[in-house]
Amino acid sequence: MTKITGFETHDVRFPTSLTGDGTDAMNTDCDYSSAYVTLFTDSSLVGHGMTFTIGRGNEIVCAAIKEVSKRLVGKDTEDLFSDMGSAWDYLLADPQLRWIGPEKGVIHIATGAVNNALWDMFARSRKKPLWKLIIDFTPEELVNAATFRYISDAITKDEALALLKDKADGKAEREKEVRKLGYPAYVTSAGWLGYSDEKIVKLTKEAVAGGFNHFKMKVGANQADDIRRGTLIRSIIDDPQYLPKGVAPGDPSSHSLRGKNAGPTGAVLMIDANQVWDVSEAIDYVKGLASIKPWFIEEPTAPDDVLGHGTIRRALKPYGIGVATGEHAHNRVVFKQLIQADAIDVAQIDSCRLAGVTEVLSVLLMAAKYGILVCPHAGGVGLCEYVIHLSLIDYISISGSMERNVLEYVDHLHEHFKNPCSINPQGRYNVPTNPDEGYSIEMHKDSIAAYEWPSGSYWAQKTSE
């Protein structure tokens, strides 16, 4: 019998504000940061987890993580692993902590870090990467790993079980396929708002050469500037001369690209406003960007405004522009409402905004039932390492499709993790295969020592300068 005996947290911050990485119309000064936790047991088994912030306030999340983690101390790991849905309910059930949510804000993303750490521990105990642990579940086990509180009017346990059983026969074939091909990705690294035109051109050409055919740029600060930048990106991604040698242009009318406003090479452009507009302002602004042919506008308004997203979606539909959101959706209930209100084309789950793997499974099940594409958010430290597992689970066990899905990729800070994600020459995520990596989020001790706030060697040197 193995019991959880304790935990430690680290406030780790990287100075990405110095290079403009992560900049957008709303967030102009971003230091990618990890509120990091390790759960310990009375054996050698550990579990690592984190949630993502962009700098100040990371210490508040770490304080909340400590309070949530206390609930697991003394618990038997196998009791927790046997019913991860109930374990998640237990983490959320502290009445005094719940009061400062409930199920939203700092307390919720802190719970996500702890739940992620528990799943990491579970996967390590079975010597499997997380995605493989979960796709090997029976349909009954996967249903028990999710939570259905507040969403049973959208999907019941019985409906989820039937959905999973319907997909079960093809799991082995899909696993084999994705191991061979990789999971399709899109790139944001070329489109940060704070980048110069020269840097945008350089990074866009590199992304095309790297096999990517979906690209995202940040918008919302200045419409004329957005049109100029979008036209610049389009001039590269729509030009066959920049395609990798031997790669033919994609067919914009194919099923995988239909409805995505793909250009002549099959390239797709998405735009992201990071919540900067009111509803009417979003509609007018994005209509003005129709010339750069975006597939969707991401986060056009306040992330909690379900009805507003629906209004925007209806207004932009005649222009062939969809709506995507979810990066800042507090919880599964917001996703439920977005789906029920027919307010989105694409659900963008976040591995740290939702309260860990358990709640993500619930959203994946809802999206599969209603036929909503899931294209996870991964713009931040550690998020790419996390979300490849989630997309693999979705494809192999839940939705059964990856033809139209794309998973965000940002080329920043992967070197700080023991098992960094990687991209193949076709612009796809490679499948994690290390049986000891769990949820792929274990950070190098040297990275923690250098970038822990405020006493890490990097920050201490900056303070002394």
Coordinates of C-alpha atoms in Angstrom, one line a residue:
M1 CA 0.0 0.0 0.0
T2 CA 1.5 3.3 -1.2
K3 CA 0.4 6.5 0.5
I4 CA 0.9 10.2 -0.5
T5 CA 3.0 11.8 2.2
G6 CA 3.6 15.3 1.0
F7 CA 4.3 17.8 -1.7
E8 CA 6.4 20.8 -2.8
T9 CA 5.7 23.7 -5.0
H10 CA 7.9 25.9 -7.2
D11 CA 7.1 29.4 -8.7
V12 CA 9.1 29.2 -11.9
R13 CA 9.1 32.2 -14.3
F14 CA 10.8 32.6 -17.7
P15 CA 11.6 36.1 -19.0
T16 CA 9.8 35.8 -22.3
S17 CA 8.7 39.4 -22.1
L18 CA 12.3 40.3 -23.3
T19 CA 11.7 38.8 -26.7
G20 CA 8.0 39.6 -27.3
D21 CA 7.0 35.9 -27.1
G22 CA 3.4 35.5 -26.1
T23 CA 2.4 39.1 -26.9
D24 CA -1.1 39.9 -28.1
A25 CA -3.6 42.7 -28.0
M26 CA -4.6 42.0 -24.4
N27 CA -1.4 40.6 -22.9
T28 CA 1.5 42.8 -23.9
D29 CA 4.0 41.8 -21.2
C30 CA 4.2 38.1 -20.7
D31 CA 6.7 36.1 -18.6
Y32 CA 5.7 32.5 -19.2
S33 CA 5.4 30.9 -15.8
S34 CA 4.8 27.6 -14.2
A35 CA 3.1 27.0 -10.8
Y36 CA 4.7 23.7 -10.4
V37 CA 3.9 20.9 -7.9
T38 CA 5.4 17.5 -7.0
L39 CA 3.4 14.9 -5.0
F40 CA 5.5 12.5 -2.9
T41 CA 4.7 9.0 -1.5
D42 CA 6.2 6.7 1.0
S43 CA 7.8 4.9 -2.0
S44 CA 9.9 6.2 -4.9
L45 CA 6.7 7.0 -6.8
V46 CA 6.1 10.7 -7.5
G47 CA 3.8 12.8 -9.5
H48 CA 4.5 16.2 -11.2
G49 CA 1.9 18.8 -12.2
M50 CA 1.7 22.4 -13.1
T51 CA -0.6 25.2 -14.2
F52 CA 0.4 28.1 -16.5
T53 CA 0.4 31.8 -15.8
I54 CA 2.2 34.8 -17.4
G55 CA 4.1 36.1 -14.4
R56 CA 2.9 38.1 -11.5
G57 CA 0.3 36.2 -9.5
N58 CA 2.1 32.9 -10.0
E59 CA 2.8 32.9 -6.3
I60 CA -0.9 33.2 -5.5
V61 CA -1.5 30.0 -7.6
C62 CA 1.3 28.2 -5.8
A63 CA -0.3 29.1 -2.4
A64 CA -3.6 27.7 -3.6
I65 CA -1.9 24.5 -4.9
K66 CA -0.5 23.9 -1.4
E67 CA -4.0 24.1 0.1
V68 CA -5.5 21.7 -2.5
S69 CA -2.6 19.3 -2.2
K70 CA -3.1 18.9 1.5
R71 CA -6.3 17.0 0.8
L72 CA -4.3 14.2 -0.8
V73 CA -1.8 13.7 2.0
G74 CA -2.4 10.3 3.7
K75 CA -4.5 8.9 0.9
D76 CA -3.8 5.5 -0.6
T77 CA -2.7 5.9 -4.2
E78 CA -4.5 2.8 -5.5
D79 CA -7.8 3.9 -3.9
L80 CA -7.4 7.2 -5.8
F81 CA -6.4 5.5 -9.1
S82 CA -9.3 3.1 -9.0
D83 CA -11.9 5.9 -9.4
M84 CA -10.3 9.1 -10.7
G85 CA -13.6 10.8 -11.2
S86 CA -14.4 10.4 -7.5
A87 CA -10.8 11.5 -6.6
W88 CA -11.5 14.7 -8.6
D89 CA -14.8 15.3 -6.8
Y90 CA -12.9 14.9 -3.5
L91 CA -10.4 17.5 -4.5
L92 CA -13.2 20.0 -5.3
A93 CA -15.2 19.2 -2.2
D94 CA -13.4 21.3 0.5
P95 CA -16.2 23.7 1.3
Q96 CA -14.0 26.6 2.4
L97 CA -11.8 26.4 -0.7
R98 CA -14.8 25.8 -2.9
W99 CA -16.3 29.0 -1.6
I100 CA -13.6 31.1 -3.3
G101 CA -14.5 29.6 -6.7
P102 CA -16.6 27.7 -7.0
E103 CA -14.8 25.8 -9.7
K104 CA -13.3 28.9 -11.3
G105 CA -10.4 31.2 -10.9
V106 CA -7.2 30.6 -9.0
I107 CA -8.6 27.8 -6.9
H108 CA -9.7 25.9 -10.0
I109 CA -6.4 26.2 -11.9
A110 CA -4.6 25.2 -8.8
T111 CA -6.8 22.1 -8.6
G112 CA -5.8 21.5 -12.2
A113 CA -2.1 21.4 -11.3
V114 CA -2.8 18.9 -8.4
N115 CA -5.1 16.7 -10.5
N116 CA -2.5 16.7 -13.3
A117 CA 0.1 15.6 -10.8
L118 CA -2.1 12.8 -9.6
W119 CA -2.6 11.6 -13.2
D120 CA 1.1 11.8 -13.8
M121 CA 1.7 9.6 -10.7
F122 CA -1.0 7.1 -12.0
A123 CA 0.7 6.8 -15.4
R124 CA 4.2 6.5 -13.9
S125 CA 2.9 3.7 -11.6
R126 CA 1.7 1.8 -14.6
K127 CA 4.9 2.5 -16.7
K128 CA 2.9 4.2 -19.5
P129 CA 2.8 7.7 -20.9
L130 CA -0.5 9.3 -19.8
W131 CA -2.2 9.0 -23.2
K132 CA -1.5 5.3 -23.4
L133 CA -2.7 4.7 -19.8
I134 CA -6.1 6.2 -20.7
I135 CA -6.6 4.8 -24.1
D136 CA -6.0 1.4 -22.6
F137 CA -9.0 1.9 -20.2
T138 CA -12.2 0.1 -20.8
P139 CA -15.1 2.3 -21.7
E140 CA -16.4 1.9 -18.2
E141 CA -13.0 2.9 -16.7
L142 CA -12.8 6.0 -18.8
V143 CA -16.3 7.1 -17.8
N144 CA -15.4 6.6 -14.2
A145 CA -12.3 8.8 -14.8
A146 CA -14.5 11.8 -15.9
T147 CA -16.9 14.0 -13.9
F148 CA -20.5 14.5 -14.9
R149 CA -21.7 16.9 -12.2
Y150 CA -23.5 19.9 -13.8
I151 CA -23.3 18.5 -17.4
S152 CA -25.7 15.5 -17.3
D153 CA -28.3 17.6 -19.3
A154 CA -25.7 17.7 -22.1
I155 CA -24.3 14.2 -21.8
T156 CA -25.1 11.4 -19.3
K157 CA -22.8 8.6 -18.2
D158 CA -24.8 6.1 -20.2
E159 CA -24.5 8.3 -23.3
A160 CA -20.7 8.6 -22.8
L161 CA -20.4 4.9 -22.3
A162 CA -22.3 4.2 -25.5
L163 CA -20.1 6.7 -27.4
L164 CA -16.9 5.0 -26.1
K165 CA -18.1 1.5 -26.9
D166 CA -19.0 2.6 -30.4
K167 CA -15.4 3.8 -30.9
A168 CA -13.7 0.9 -29.1
D169 CA -13.3 -1.5 -32.1
G170 CA -11.1 1.0 -34.1
K171 CA -8.8 2.0 -31.2
A172 CA -5.9 -0.3 -32.1
E173 CA -5.9 0.8 -35.8
R174 CA -6.1 4.5 -34.8
E175 CA -3.2 4.1 -32.3
K176 CA -1.1 2.5 -35.0
E177 CA -1.9 5.2 -37.5
V178 CA -1.1 8.1 -35.2
R179 CA 2.1 6.5 -34.1
K180 CA 3.1 6.4 -37.7
L181 CA 1.9 9.8 -38.9
G182 CA 1.9 11.9 -35.8
Y183 CA -0.9 14.3 -34.7
P184 CA -1.5 17.4 -36.9
A185 CA -0.3 20.7 -35.5
Y186 CA -0.6 24.4 -36.2
V187 CA 1.9 27.0 -35.4
T188 CA 1.5 30.3 -33.5
S189 CA 5.2 31.1 -33.0
A190 CA 5.3 33.3 -36.1
G191 CA 2.3 35.4 -35.3
W192 CA 2.9 37.2 -31.9
L193 CA 1.8 40.8 -32.0
G194 CA 5.1 42.2 -30.8
Y195 CA 7.2 40.7 -33.6
S196 CA 8.7 42.8 -36.4
D197 CA 7.8 42.1 -40.0
E198 CA 11.2 40.7 -40.7
K199 CA 10.8 38.2 -37.8
I200 CA 7.3 37.3 -39.0
V201 CA 8.6 36.6 -42.5
K202 CA 11.6 34.5 -41.3
L203 CA 9.5 32.4 -38.9
T204 CA 6.6 31.9 -41.3
K205 CA 9.0 30.6 -44.0
E206 CA 10.6 28.3 -41.4
A207 CA 7.2 27.0 -40.4
V208 CA 6.2 26.3 -44.0
A209 CA 9.5 24.5 -44.6
G210 CA 8.8 22.6 -41.4
G211 CA 5.7 21.0 -42.8
F212 CA 3.0 23.2 -41.2
N213 CA -0.1 24.2 -43.2
H214 CA -2.2 25.8 -40.4
F215 CA -0.9 29.2 -39.0
K216 CA -2.3 31.6 -36.3
M217 CA -1.7 35.3 -35.8
K218 CA -2.7 37.7 -33.1
V219 CA -5.0 40.6 -33.9
G220 CA -6.9 43.3 -32.3
A221 CA -4.5 46.2 -31.6
N222 CA -4.9 47.9 -35.0
Q223 CA -7.1 46.7 -37.9
A224 CA -4.9 48.2 -40.7
D225 CA -1.8 46.7 -39.2
D226 CA -3.6 43.3 -38.8
I227 CA -4.5 43.4 -42.5
R228 CA -0.9 44.2 -43.4
R229 CA 0.5 41.4 -41.3
G230 CA -2.1 38.9 -42.4
T231 CA -1.4 39.8 -46.0
L232 CA 2.3 39.3 -45.4
I233 CA 1.8 35.9 -43.9
R234 CA -0.7 34.9 -46.7
S235 CA 1.9 36.0 -49.3
I236 CA 4.2 33.3 -47.9
I237 CA 1.9 30.4 -47.0
D238 CA -0.1 30.7 -50.2
D239 CA 3.0 30.6 -52.5
P240 CA 4.0 27.1 -53.6
Q241 CA 7.7 28.1 -53.9
Y242 CA 8.0 28.0 -50.1
L243 CA 6.6 24.4 -49.8
P244 CA 9.1 21.8 -48.7
K245 CA 10.7 20.0 -51.6
G246 CA 8.5 17.2 -53.0
V247 CA 5.4 18.4 -51.1
A248 CA 2.4 19.1 -53.4
P249 CA -0.1 21.9 -52.6
G250 CA -3.1 20.7 -50.5
D251 CA -6.6 20.6 -52.0
P252 CA -8.7 23.4 -50.4
S253 CA -11.9 21.5 -51.3
S254 CA -10.8 18.3 -49.5
H255 CA -12.8 17.2 -46.5
S256 CA -9.9 18.1 -44.1
L257 CA -9.8 21.7 -45.4
R258 CA -13.3 22.4 -46.5
G259 CA -14.8 25.4 -44.7
K260 CA -11.4 26.6 -43.5
N261 CA -10.8 29.3 -46.0
A262 CA -7.7 27.5 -47.2
G263 CA -5.6 29.2 -49.8
P264 CA -4.3 27.8 -53.1
T265 CA -1.6 25.7 -51.4
G266 CA -4.1 24.4 -48.8
A267 CA -2.7 26.7 -46.1
V268 CA -5.1 27.8 -43.4
L269 CA -4.8 31.1 -41.4
M270 CA -6.5 31.6 -38.0
I271 CA -6.7 34.8 -36.0
D272 CA -6.8 35.4 -32.2
A273 CA -8.0 38.5 -30.4
N274 CA -7.4 37.3 -26.8
Q275 CA -10.7 38.8 -25.6
V276 CA -10.0 42.4 -26.5
W277 CA -13.4 43.4 -28.0
D278 CA -17.0 44.0 -27.1
V279 CA -19.5 41.9 -29.1
S280 CA -20.5 44.5 -31.7
E281 CA -16.9 45.7 -32.0
A282 CA -15.7 42.1 -32.6
I283 CA -18.2 41.7 -35.5
D284 CA -17.2 44.9 -37.2
Y285 CA -13.5 44.4 -36.7
V286 CA -13.4 40.8 -38.0
K287 CA -15.6 41.7 -41.0
G288 CA -12.8 44.1 -41.9
L289 CA -10.3 41.2 -41.9
A290 CA -12.2 39.1 -44.4
S291 CA -9.6 39.8 -47.1
I292 CA -7.0 37.7 -45.3
K293 CA -9.5 34.7 -45.2
P294 CA -9.3 33.5 -41.6
W295 CA -10.8 30.1 -40.7
F296 CA -11.9 31.4 -37.3
I297 CA -11.6 34.2 -34.8
E298 CA -10.4 32.9 -31.5
E299 CA -11.5 34.6 -28.2
P300 CA -13.3 37.5 -29.8
T301 CA -14.8 38.7 -26.6
A302 CA -15.1 38.0 -22.9
P303 CA -14.6 34.2 -22.3
D304 CA -17.6 34.0 -20.1
D305 CA -20.0 35.6 -22.6
V306 CA -21.7 32.5 -24.1
L307 CA -24.5 34.5 -25.8
G308 CA -22.0 37.1 -27.1
H309 CA -20.0 34.3 -28.8
G310 CA -23.3 33.1 -30.4
T311 CA -24.1 36.5 -31.7
I312 CA -20.6 36.9 -33.2
R313 CA -20.8 33.5 -34.8
R314 CA -24.1 34.2 -36.5
A315 CA -22.9 37.5 -37.8
L316 CA -19.6 36.2 -39.2
K317 CA -21.1 33.0 -40.8
P318 CA -21.9 34.7 -44.1
Y319 CA -18.3 35.7 -44.4
G320 CA -17.1 32.1 -43.9
I321 CA -15.4 32.9 -40.6
G322 CA -16.0 30.7 -37.6
V323 CA -15.6 31.2 -33.9
A324 CA -13.2 29.4 -31.5
T325 CA -12.8 29.7 -27.8
G326 CA -12.0 27.8 -24.6
E327 CA -8.5 28.9 -23.6
H328 CA -10.0 30.8 -20.7
A329 CA -13.3 28.9 -20.2
H330 CA -13.5 28.4 -16.5
N331 CA -14.8 24.9 -16.5
R332 CA -16.8 22.2 -18.3
V333 CA -20.1 24.2 -17.6
V334 CA -18.9 27.0 -19.8
F335 CA -18.1 24.5 -22.6
K336 CA -21.5 22.9 -22.1
Q337 CA -23.2 26.3 -22.6
L338 CA -21.1 27.2 -25.6
I339 CA -22.1 23.9 -27.2
Q340 CA -25.8 24.1 -26.3
A341 CA -26.0 27.7 -27.5
D342 CA -24.5 26.8 -30.9
A343 CA -21.9 29.5 -30.1
I344 CA -18.7 27.9 -31.3
D345 CA -17.2 26.0 -34.3
V346 CA -14.1 24.9 -32.4
A347 CA -13.5 24.1 -28.7
Q348 CA -10.1 25.0 -27.4
I349 CA -9.5 23.1 -24.2
D350 CA -6.7 24.2 -22.0
S351 CA -4.8 21.6 -20.0
C352 CA -4.4 24.0 -17.0
R353 CA -7.4 26.3 -17.1
L354 CA -9.7 23.3 -16.7
A355 CA -9.1 21.4 -13.4
G356 CA -6.9 18.7 -14.8
V357 CA -7.2 15.6 -17.0
T358 CA -10.5 14.5 -15.3
E359 CA -12.4 17.7 -16.3
V360 CA -10.8 17.7 -19.8
L361 CA -12.2 14.2 -20.4
S362 CA -15.7 15.5 -19.6
V363 CA -15.4 18.2 -22.2
L364 CA -13.9 15.8 -24.8
L365 CA -17.0 13.6 -24.3
M366 CA -19.4 16.5 -24.7
A367 CA -17.6 17.7 -27.8
A368 CA -17.7 14.3 -29.4
K369 CA -21.4 13.9 -28.8
Y370 CA -22.2 17.2 -30.5
G371 CA -19.6 17.0 -33.3
I372 CA -17.6 19.9 -32.2
L373 CA -13.9 20.0 -33.3
V374 CA -11.4 20.1 -30.4
C375 CA -8.2 22.1 -31.2
P376 CA -6.4 22.5 -27.8
H377 CA -4.7 25.7 -26.7
A378 CA -1.0 25.3 -26.1
G379 CA 0.5 28.7 -26.1
G380 CA 2.6 28.6 -22.9
V381 CA 5.3 26.9 -21.0
G382 CA 4.6 23.1 -20.7
L383 CA 1.3 23.2 -22.4
C384 CA 2.5 21.6 -25.6
E385 CA 4.0 18.8 -23.5
Y386 CA 0.6 18.3 -21.9
V387 CA -1.9 18.6 -24.7
I388 CA -0.5 16.1 -27.1
H389 CA -1.6 13.5 -24.6
L390 CA -5.1 15.0 -24.6
S391 CA -5.4 15.1 -28.3
L392 CA -4.3 11.5 -28.6
I393 CA -6.9 10.4 -26.1
D394 CA -9.5 12.3 -28.0
Y395 CA -8.6 10.8 -31.3
I396 CA -8.0 7.2 -30.3
S397 CA -10.7 6.7 -27.7
I398 CA -13.3 9.4 -27.9
S399 CA -13.9 11.3 -31.2
G400 CA -12.2 8.8 -33.5
S401 CA -11.1 11.5 -35.9
M402 CA -8.1 13.8 -36.4
E403 CA -8.6 14.7 -40.1
R404 CA -9.8 18.2 -39.4
N405 CA -8.3 18.7 -36.0
V406 CA -5.1 20.7 -35.3
L407 CA -3.2 21.1 -32.1
E408 CA -1.4 24.3 -31.3
Y409 CA 2.4 24.3 -31.3
V410 CA 4.6 27.0 -29.9
D411 CA 8.4 26.7 -30.1
H412 CA 9.3 28.0 -26.7
L413 CA 10.9 26.6 -23.6
H414 CA 10.7 22.9 -24.4
E415 CA 14.3 22.4 -23.3
H416 CA 13.3 22.8 -19.7
F417 CA 11.5 19.5 -19.6
K418 CA 12.9 16.0 -19.3
N419 CA 10.6 14.7 -22.0
P420 CA 10.0 17.6 -24.4
C421 CA 7.4 17.3 -27.1
S422 CA 8.7 17.2 -30.7
I423 CA 7.4 17.8 -34.2
N424 CA 8.1 15.6 -37.2
P425 CA 9.0 17.0 -40.7
Q426 CA 5.3 16.9 -41.7
G427 CA 4.4 19.5 -39.1
R428 CA 2.9 16.9 -36.7
Y429 CA 3.4 16.1 -33.1
N430 CA 5.4 12.9 -32.5
V431 CA 3.6 10.5 -30.1
P432 CA 5.2 10.3 -26.6
T433 CA 6.6 6.8 -26.1
N434 CA 8.8 6.8 -23.0
P435 CA 7.1 4.5 -20.4
D436 CA 8.5 6.5 -17.5
E437 CA 7.5 10.0 -18.6
G438 CA 3.9 10.0 -17.3
Y439 CA 2.3 13.3 -18.3
S440 CA 5.6 14.6 -19.7
I441 CA 5.8 17.6 -17.4
E442 CA 8.7 16.9 -15.2
M443 CA 11.0 19.9 -15.3
H444 CA 14.8 19.7 -15.1
K445 CA 16.0 20.6 -11.6
D446 CA 18.6 23.0 -13.1
S447 CA 15.8 24.9 -14.8
I448 CA 13.9 25.2 -11.5
A449 CA 17.1 26.3 -9.7
A450 CA 17.7 29.0 -12.4
Y451 CA 14.2 30.4 -12.9
E452 CA 12.5 30.0 -9.6
W453 CA 11.1 33.4 -8.4
P454 CA 12.6 35.4 -6.9
S455 CA 15.7 33.5 -5.7
G456 CA 16.7 31.5 -8.7
S457 CA 20.1 32.3 -10.1
Y458 CA 18.7 34.1 -13.2
W459 CA 16.4 36.4 -11.2
A460 CA 18.9 36.9 -8.4
Q461 CA 21.5 38.1 -10.9
K462 CA 18.9 40.5 -12.5
T463 CA 18.1 41.9 -9.1
S464 CA 21.7 42.6 -8.4
E465 CA 22.4 44.3 -11.7

